[in-house]
Coordinates of C-alpha atoms and ligand atoms in Angstrom, one line a residue:
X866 CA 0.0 0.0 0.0
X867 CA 0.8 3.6 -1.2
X868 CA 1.1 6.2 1.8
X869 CA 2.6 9.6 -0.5
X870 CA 5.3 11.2 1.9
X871 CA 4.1 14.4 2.9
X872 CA 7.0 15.6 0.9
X873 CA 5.6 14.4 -2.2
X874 CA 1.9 15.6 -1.7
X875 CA 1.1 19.0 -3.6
X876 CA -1.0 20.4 -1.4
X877 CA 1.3 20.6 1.0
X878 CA 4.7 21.7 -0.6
X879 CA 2.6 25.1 -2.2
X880 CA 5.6 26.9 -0.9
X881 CA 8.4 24.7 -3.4
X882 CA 6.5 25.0 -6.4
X883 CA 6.2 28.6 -6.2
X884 CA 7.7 30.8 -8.9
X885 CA 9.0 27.2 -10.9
X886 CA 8.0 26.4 -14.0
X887 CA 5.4 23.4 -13.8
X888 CA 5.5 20.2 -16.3
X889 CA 2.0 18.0 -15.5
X890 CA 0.8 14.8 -16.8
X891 CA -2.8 14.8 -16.9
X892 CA -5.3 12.5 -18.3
X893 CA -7.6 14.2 -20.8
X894 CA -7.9 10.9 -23.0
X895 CA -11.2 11.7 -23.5
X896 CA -14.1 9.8 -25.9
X897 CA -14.9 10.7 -29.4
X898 CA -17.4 9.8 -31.2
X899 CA -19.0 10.6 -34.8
X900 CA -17.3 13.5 -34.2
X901 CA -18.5 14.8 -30.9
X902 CA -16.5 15.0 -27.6
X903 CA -17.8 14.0 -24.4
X904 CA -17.0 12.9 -21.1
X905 CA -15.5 16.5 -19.6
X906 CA -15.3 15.6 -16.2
X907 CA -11.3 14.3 -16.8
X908 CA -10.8 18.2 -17.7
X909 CA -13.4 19.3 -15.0
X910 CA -11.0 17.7 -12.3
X911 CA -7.7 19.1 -12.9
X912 CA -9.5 22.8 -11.9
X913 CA -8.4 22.6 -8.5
X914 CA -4.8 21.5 -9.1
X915 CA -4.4 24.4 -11.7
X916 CA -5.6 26.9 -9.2
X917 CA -3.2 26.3 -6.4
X918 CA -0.8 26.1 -9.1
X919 CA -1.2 29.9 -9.4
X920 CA 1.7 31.2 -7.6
X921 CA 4.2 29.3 -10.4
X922 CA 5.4 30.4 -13.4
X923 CA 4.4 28.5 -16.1
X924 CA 2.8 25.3 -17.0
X925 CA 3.0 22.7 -19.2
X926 CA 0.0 20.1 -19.6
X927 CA 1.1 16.6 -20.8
X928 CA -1.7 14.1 -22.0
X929 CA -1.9 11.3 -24.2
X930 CA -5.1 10.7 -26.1
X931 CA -6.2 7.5 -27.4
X932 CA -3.2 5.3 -28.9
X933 CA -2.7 6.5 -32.3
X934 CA -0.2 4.6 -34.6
X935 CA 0.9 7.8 -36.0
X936 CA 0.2 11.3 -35.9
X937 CA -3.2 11.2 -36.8
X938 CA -4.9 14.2 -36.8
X939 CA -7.9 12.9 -35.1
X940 CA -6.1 12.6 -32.3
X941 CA -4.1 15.3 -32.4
X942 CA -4.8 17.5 -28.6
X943 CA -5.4 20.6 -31.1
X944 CA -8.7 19.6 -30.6
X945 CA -9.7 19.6 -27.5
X946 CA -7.9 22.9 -27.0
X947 CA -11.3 25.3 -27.2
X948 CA -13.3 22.9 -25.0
X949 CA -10.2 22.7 -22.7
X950 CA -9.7 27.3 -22.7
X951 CA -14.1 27.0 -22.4
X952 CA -13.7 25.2 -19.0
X953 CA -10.5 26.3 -17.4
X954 CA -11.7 30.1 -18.7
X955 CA -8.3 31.2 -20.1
X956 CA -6.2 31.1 -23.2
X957 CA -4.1 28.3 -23.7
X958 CA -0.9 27.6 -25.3
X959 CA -0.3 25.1 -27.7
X960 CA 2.6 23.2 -28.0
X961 CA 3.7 21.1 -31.7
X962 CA 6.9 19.4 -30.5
X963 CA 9.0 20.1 -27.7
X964 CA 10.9 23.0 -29.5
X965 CA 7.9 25.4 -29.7
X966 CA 7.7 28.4 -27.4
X967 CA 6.0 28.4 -24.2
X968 CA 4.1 31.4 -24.6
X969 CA 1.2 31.6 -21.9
X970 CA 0.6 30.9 -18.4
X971 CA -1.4 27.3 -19.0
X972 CA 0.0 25.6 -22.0
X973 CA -0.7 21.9 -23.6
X974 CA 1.7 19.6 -25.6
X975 CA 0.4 17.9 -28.7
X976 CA -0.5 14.4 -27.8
X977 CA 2.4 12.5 -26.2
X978 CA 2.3 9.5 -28.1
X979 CA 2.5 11.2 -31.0
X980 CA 6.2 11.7 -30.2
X981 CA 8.6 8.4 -30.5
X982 CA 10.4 7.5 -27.2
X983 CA 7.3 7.8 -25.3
X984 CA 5.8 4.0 -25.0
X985 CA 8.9 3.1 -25.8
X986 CA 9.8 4.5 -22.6
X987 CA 13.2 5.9 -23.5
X988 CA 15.3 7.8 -21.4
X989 CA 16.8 10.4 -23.8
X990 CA 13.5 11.4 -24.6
X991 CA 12.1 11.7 -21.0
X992 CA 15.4 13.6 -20.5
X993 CA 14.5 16.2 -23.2
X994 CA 10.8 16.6 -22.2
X995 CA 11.9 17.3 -18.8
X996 CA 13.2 20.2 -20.0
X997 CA 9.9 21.7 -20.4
X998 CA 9.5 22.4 -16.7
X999 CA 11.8 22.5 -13.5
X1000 CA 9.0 20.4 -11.1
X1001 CA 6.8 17.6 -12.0
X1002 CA 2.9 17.4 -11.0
X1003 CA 1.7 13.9 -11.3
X1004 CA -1.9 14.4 -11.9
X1005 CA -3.1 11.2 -14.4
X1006 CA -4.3 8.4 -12.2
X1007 CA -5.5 6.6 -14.9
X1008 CA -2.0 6.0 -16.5
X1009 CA -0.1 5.4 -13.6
X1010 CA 0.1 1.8 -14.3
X1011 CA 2.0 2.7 -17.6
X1012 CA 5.9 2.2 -18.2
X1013 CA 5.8 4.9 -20.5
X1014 CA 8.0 8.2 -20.4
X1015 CA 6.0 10.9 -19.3
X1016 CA 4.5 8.7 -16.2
X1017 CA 7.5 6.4 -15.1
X1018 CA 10.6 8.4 -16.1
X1019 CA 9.7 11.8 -15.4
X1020 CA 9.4 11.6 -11.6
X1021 CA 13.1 9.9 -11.8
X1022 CA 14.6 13.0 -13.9
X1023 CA 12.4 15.7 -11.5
X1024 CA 11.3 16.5 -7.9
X1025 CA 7.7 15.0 -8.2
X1026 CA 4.9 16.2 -6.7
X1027 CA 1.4 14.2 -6.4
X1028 CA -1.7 16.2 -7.3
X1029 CA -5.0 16.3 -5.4
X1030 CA -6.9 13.7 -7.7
X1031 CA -4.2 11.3 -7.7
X1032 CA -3.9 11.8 -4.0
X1033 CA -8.0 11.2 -3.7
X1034 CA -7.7 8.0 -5.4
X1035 CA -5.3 6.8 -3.7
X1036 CA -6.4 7.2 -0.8
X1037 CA -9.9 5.7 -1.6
X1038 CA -7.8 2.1 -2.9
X1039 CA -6.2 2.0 0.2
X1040 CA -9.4 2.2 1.9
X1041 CA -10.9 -1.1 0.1
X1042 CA -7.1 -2.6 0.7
X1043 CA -7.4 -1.8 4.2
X1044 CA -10.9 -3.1 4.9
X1045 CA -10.3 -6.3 2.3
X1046 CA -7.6 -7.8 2.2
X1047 CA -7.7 -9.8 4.8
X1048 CA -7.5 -13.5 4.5
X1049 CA -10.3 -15.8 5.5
X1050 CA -12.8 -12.9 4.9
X1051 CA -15.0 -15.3 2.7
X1052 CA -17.7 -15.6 5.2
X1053 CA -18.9 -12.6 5.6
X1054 CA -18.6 -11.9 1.5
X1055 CA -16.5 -8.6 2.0
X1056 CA -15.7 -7.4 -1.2
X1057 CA -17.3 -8.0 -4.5
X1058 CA -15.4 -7.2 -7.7
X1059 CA -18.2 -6.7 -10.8
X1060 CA -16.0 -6.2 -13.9
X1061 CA -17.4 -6.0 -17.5
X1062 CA -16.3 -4.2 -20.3
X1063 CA -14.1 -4.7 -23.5
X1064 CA -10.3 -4.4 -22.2
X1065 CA -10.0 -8.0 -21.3
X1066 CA -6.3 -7.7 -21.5
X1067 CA -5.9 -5.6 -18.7
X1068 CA -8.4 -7.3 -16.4
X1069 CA -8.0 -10.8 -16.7
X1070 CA -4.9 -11.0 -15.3
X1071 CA -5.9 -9.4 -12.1
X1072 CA -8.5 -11.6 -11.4
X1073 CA -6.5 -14.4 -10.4
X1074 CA -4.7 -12.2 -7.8
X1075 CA -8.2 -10.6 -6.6
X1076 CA -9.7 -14.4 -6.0
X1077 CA -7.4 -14.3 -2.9
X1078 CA -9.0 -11.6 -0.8
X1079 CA -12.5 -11.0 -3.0
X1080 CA -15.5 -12.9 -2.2
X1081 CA -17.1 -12.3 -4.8
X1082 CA -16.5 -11.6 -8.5
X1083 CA -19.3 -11.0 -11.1
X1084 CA -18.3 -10.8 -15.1
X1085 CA -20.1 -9.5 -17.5
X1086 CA -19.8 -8.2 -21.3
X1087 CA -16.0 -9.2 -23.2
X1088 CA -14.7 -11.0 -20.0
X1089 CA -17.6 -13.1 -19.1
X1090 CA -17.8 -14.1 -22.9
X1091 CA -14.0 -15.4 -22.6
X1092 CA -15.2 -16.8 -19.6
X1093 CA -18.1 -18.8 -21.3
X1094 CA -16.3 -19.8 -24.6
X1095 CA -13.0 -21.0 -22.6
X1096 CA -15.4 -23.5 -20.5
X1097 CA -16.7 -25.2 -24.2
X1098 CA -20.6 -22.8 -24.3
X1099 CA -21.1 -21.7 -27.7
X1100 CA -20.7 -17.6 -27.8
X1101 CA -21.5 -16.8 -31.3
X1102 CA -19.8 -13.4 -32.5
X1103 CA -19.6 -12.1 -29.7
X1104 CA -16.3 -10.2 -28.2
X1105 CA -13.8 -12.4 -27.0
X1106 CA -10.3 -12.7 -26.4
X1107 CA -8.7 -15.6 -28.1
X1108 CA -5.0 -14.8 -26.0
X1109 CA -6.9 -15.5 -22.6
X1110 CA -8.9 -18.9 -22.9
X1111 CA -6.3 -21.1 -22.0
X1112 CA -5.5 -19.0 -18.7
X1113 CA -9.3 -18.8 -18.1
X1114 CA -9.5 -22.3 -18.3
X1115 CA -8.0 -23.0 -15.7
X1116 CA -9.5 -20.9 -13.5
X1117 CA -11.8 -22.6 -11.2
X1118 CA -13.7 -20.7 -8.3
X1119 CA -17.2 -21.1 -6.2
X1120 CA -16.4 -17.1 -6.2
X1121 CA -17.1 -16.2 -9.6
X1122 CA -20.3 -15.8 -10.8
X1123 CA -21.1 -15.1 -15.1
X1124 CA -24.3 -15.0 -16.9
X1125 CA -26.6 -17.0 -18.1
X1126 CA -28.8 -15.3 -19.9
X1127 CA -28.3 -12.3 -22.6
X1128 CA -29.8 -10.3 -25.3
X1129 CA -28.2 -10.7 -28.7
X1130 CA -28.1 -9.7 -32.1
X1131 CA -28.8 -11.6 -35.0
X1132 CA -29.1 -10.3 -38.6
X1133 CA -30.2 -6.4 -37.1
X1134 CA -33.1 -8.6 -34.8
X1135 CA -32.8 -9.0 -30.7
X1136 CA -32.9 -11.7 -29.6
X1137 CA -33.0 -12.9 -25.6
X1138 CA -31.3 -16.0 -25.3
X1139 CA -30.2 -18.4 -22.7
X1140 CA -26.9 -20.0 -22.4
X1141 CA -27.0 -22.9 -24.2
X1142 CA -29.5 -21.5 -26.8
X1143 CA -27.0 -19.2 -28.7
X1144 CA -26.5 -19.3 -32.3
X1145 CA -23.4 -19.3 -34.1
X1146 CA -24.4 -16.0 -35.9
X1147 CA -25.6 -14.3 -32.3
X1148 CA -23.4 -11.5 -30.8
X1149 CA -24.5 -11.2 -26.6
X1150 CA -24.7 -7.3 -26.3
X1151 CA -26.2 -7.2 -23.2
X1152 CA -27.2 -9.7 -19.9
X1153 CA -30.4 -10.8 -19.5
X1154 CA -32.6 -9.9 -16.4
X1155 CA -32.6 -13.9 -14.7
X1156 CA -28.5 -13.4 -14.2
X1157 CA -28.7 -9.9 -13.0
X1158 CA -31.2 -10.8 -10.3
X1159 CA -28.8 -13.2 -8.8
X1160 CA -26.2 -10.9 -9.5
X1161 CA -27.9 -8.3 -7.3
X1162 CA -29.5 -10.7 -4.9
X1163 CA -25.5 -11.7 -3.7
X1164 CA -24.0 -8.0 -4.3
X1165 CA -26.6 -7.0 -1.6
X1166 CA -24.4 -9.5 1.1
X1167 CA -21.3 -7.5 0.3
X1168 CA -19.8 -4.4 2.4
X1169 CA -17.5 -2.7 -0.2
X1170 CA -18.1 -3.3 -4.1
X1171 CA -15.7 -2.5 -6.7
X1172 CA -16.8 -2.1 -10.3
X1173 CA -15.4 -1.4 -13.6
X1174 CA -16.4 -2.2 -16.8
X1175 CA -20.0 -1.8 -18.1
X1176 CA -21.8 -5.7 -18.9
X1177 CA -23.6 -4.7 -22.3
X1178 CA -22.8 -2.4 -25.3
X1179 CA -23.9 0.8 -23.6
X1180 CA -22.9 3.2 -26.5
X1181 CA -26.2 1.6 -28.0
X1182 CA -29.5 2.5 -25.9
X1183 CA -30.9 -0.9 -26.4
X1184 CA -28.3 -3.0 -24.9
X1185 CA -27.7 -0.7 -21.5
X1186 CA -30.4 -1.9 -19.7
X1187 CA -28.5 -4.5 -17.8
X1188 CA -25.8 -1.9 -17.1
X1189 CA -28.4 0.8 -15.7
X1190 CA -30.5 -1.4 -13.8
X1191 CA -26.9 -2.4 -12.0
X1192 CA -26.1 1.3 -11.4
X1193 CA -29.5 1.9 -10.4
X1194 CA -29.5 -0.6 -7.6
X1195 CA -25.8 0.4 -6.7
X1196 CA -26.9 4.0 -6.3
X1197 CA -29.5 3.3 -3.5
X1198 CA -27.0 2.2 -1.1
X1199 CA -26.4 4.2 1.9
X1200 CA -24.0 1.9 4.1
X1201 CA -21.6 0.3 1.5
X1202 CA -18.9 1.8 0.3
X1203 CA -18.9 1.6 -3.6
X1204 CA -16.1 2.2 -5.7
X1205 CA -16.7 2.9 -9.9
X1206 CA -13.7 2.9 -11.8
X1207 CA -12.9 3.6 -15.8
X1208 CA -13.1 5.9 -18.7
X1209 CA -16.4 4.1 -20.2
X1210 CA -18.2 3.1 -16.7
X1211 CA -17.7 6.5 -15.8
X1212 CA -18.8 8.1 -19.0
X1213 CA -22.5 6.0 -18.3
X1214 CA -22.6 7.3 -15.0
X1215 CA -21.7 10.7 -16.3
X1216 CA -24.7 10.4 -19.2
X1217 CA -27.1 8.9 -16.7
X1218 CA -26.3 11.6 -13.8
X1219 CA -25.4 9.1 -11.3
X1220 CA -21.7 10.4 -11.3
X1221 CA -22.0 12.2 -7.8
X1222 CA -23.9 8.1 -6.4
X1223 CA -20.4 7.4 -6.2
X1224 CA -16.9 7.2 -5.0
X1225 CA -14.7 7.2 -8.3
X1226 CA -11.8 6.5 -9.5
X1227 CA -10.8 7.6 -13.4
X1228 CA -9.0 4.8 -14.2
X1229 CA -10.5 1.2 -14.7
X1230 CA -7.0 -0.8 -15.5
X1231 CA -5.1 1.5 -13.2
X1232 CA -7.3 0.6 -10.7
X1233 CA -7.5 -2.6 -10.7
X1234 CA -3.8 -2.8 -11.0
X1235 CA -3.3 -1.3 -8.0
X1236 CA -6.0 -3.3 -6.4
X1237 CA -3.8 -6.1 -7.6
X1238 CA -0.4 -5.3 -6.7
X1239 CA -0.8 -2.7 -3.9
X1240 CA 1.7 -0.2 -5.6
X1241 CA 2.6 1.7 -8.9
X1242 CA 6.0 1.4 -11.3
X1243 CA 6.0 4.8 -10.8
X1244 CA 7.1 4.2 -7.1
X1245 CA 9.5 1.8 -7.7
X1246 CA 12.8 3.1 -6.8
X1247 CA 14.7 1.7 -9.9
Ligands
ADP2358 P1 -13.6 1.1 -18.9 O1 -13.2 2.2 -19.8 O2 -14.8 1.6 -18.0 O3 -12.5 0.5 -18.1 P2 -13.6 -0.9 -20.9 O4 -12.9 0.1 -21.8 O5 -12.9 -2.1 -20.5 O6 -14.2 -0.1 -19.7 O7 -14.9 -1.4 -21.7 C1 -16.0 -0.6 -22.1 C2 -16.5 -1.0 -23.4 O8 -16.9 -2.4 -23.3 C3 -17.7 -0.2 -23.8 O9 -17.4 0.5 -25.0 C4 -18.8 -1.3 -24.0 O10 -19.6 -1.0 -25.2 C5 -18.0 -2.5 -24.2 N1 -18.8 -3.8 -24.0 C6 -19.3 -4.2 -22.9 N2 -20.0 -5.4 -23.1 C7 -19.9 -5.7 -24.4 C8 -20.3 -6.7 -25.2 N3 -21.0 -7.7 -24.8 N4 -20.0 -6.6 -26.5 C9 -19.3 -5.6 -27.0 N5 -18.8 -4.6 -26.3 C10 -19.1 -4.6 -25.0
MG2359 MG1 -12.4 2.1 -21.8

C-alpha cells in the first residue's frame, strides 16, 4: 500500500513550487465519437490543481489521447484545446513538439504518443521533455500503471509532486485494501469485484490475484464471454479474447459468478437468449434480467463493491439496460462503500447523472492494477 510522503503531496509543498515552472501529466484521453466529444469531467477535475498552481510560473500540460499509430490528426490534442480554454476560462498555449515556445501561463503539448520514445519508454526522450519544466505534478491516475516516459521516467529526472486527484484515489484504494484484504474474509462476502467491459487484456490478469482476498467476483460483457467460450458454451460473434482462454480455463472458483442469460443480435433482430441456446451467428450485447437478479441478490451481502467495466454495449440505448439497472440498484446504497472505476463506466454514470452516487476513481485498468499489486512502477525506486 501507497502512503505519498508528505514531501511528495502538492498540497502541502505550495511553498516549493512557487515561482517554478510546472510540467503536469494529466489525463484528458477523452471519448470521441462521430465527431462529438464528451466525457468532460477528466478536464473538470484538474481545476483545482491548476488553481493552487497559481503562484508558479508557467505550465506545461502533458496528455496522451487515445493510442494513435501515428500522428493522426484525429487525435491530435489541437482539438480539445477550445473545449479545454471553455472550462479552465483562459487562453491556452499550444505546443507542436517540444521546441515550440512556451508562450502563456497554461499551456498543452500535442499528444504524447504522438512523439517516438514515449511507450517506448526511452530515457533520452524523458530527458529532453523534462526540459519543459523544472517540477513535475503527477496528476493522471489513470495512467499510472504505464511504463511509458511521461509517467514512469519523469518523476526519476524531476522533484515530483502528487496532485490532489491522484492523492483522492489513492487514498480511496487503500481504503478497500485496508478493509479487504484480509485472508479468510469469505464468510462474511466482503468485497465483490463486478468487472465488464471490453479491455480483457488488462483485467484478466488481475482476477486471479483478486480471487485471494475478493468474495465475490461477477463478469459481465467481453470477460464473461472469454469466460463462457474457454469453458466449451457456444458464444457466437460475440467479443472475446482468443489470448486468454487457455488461462481462463483453468480458472476454477465457487467465487465467480457469469451470466446465463443475454440479449443478442442476430441479422439487425434482438434476440433474448439463454446459455446454451446461442446461435453461431448471435453477438450477446447485453445480460439478461434472470442473471442480473442473482447478481444483485448476492451483491446485496457485500460491504465494499468494486466495479469497472460496463456488462452490455452501452454506447447503444438498447443493450444498456443490464448496465443501468446495475447502477440503479448500486446507487440506492447508503451503508456500503462503492467504488466505480474507468473511462467508459464512468462516461455511463456521467450520461445517466449518477456520477456524484459514487466514490470514483478515473481509471478502470489502473485501478485494478493497483488493487492487484498494492503499488505503482512509478514508485518503484529503480
Ligand atoms: P472502462 O473504460 O470503464 O475501463 P472498458 O474500456 O474495459 O471499460 O470497456 C468498455 C466497453 O466495453 C464499452 O465500450 C462497451 O460497449 C463494451 N462492451 C461491454 N460489453 C460488451 C459486449 N457484450 N459486446 C461488445 N462490447 C461490450
Ligand atoms: Mg475504456
Amino acid at each position: 500500500m501507497i502512503n505519498i510522503k508528505k514531501t511528495e503531496l502538492l498540497r502541502l509543498n505550495q511553498n516549493k513550487i512557487k515561482d517554478k515552472n510546472i510540467l503536469m501529466r494529466v489525463d484528458f484521453n477523452i471519448p470521441i465519437k462521430n465527431g462529438h466529444i464528451y466525457e468532460l469531467y477528466r478536464i473538470k477535475s484538474i481545476k483545482e490543481t491548476l488553481n493552487f498552481l497559481k503562484p508558479t510560473k508557467k505550465i506545461v500540460l502533458i496528455s496522451h489521447w487515445g493510442d494513435p499509430i501515428s500522428k493522426e490528426k484525429n487525435y491530435s490534442l489541437k482539438r480539445i484545446l477550445p473545449i479545454l480554454e471553455k472550462i479552465l476560462k483562459t487562453k491556452i498555449g499550444f505546443l507542436e513538439n517540444l521546441d515550440s515556445k512556451i508562450k502563456e501561463k497554461i499551456n498543452l503539448l500535442e499528444n504524447i504518443r504522438f512523439f517516438k520514445g514515449e511507450k517506448e519508454c526511452d530515457l533520452n526522450f524523458a530527458k529532453k521533455l523534462s526540459t519543459l519544466g523544472e517540477v513535475f505534478v503527477f496528476e493522471a491516475f489513470s495512467v499510472a500503471h504505464r511504463k511509458h516516459s511521461s509517467v514512469y521516467l519523469l518523476p526519476k529526472i524531476l522533484k515530483t509532486y502528487y496532485g490532489f486527484n491522484f492523492e483522492k484515489e489513492i487514498k480511496l484504494l487503500n481504503e478497500v485494501l485496508k478493509n479487504c484484504k484480509k485472508p479468510k474474509i469469505n464468510k462474511n462476502r466482503s468485497l465483490a469485484l463486478i468487472l465488464g467491459g471490453a479491455k480483457i487484456s488488462t483485467k484478466f490478469p488481475l482476477i486471479k490475484k483478486f480471487l485471494k482476498y475478493a468474495s465475490l467476483i461477477i463478469l459481465g460483457g467481453g470477460l464473461a464471454n472469454t469466460l463462457l467460450k474457454a469453458k466449451g458454451f457456444e458464444i457466437g460473434k460475440s467479443l472475446f479474447e482468443k489470448e486468454f482462454l487457455k488461462d481462463v480455463k483453468k480458472i476454477k472458483s465457487h467465487k465467480i459468478l457469469a451470466p446465463f442469460d443475454f440479449y443478442v443480435i442476430n441479422k439487425n433482430k434482438i434476440y433474448y437468449r439463454l446459455l446454451g441456446e446461442i446461435k453461431k451467428e448471435d453477438k450477446i450485447l447485453d445480460i439478461g434480467e434472470k442473471s442480473l437478479n442473482i447478481f444483485l441478490e448476492e451483491i446485496k451481502k457485500v460491504k465494499f463493491i468494486v466495479f469497472n467495466g460496463p456488462l452490455g454495449f452501452v454506447e447503444d440505448k438498447k443493450f444498456e439496460l443490464g448496465t443501468l439497472k446495475l447502477v440503479k440498484f448500486l446507487s440506492k446504497f447508503k451503508n456500503k462503500f462503492i467504488l466505480v472505476g474507468g473511462g467508459d463506466t464512468l462516461n455511463f454514470l456521467e450520461k445517466k447523472k449518477l456520477l456524484n452516487k459514487f466514490k470514483i476513481s478515473t481509471g478502470g485498468g489502473a485501478m485494478l492494477y493497483y488493487l492487484a499489486n498494492e503499488t505503482f512502477p512509478i514508485f518503484s525506486k529503480k
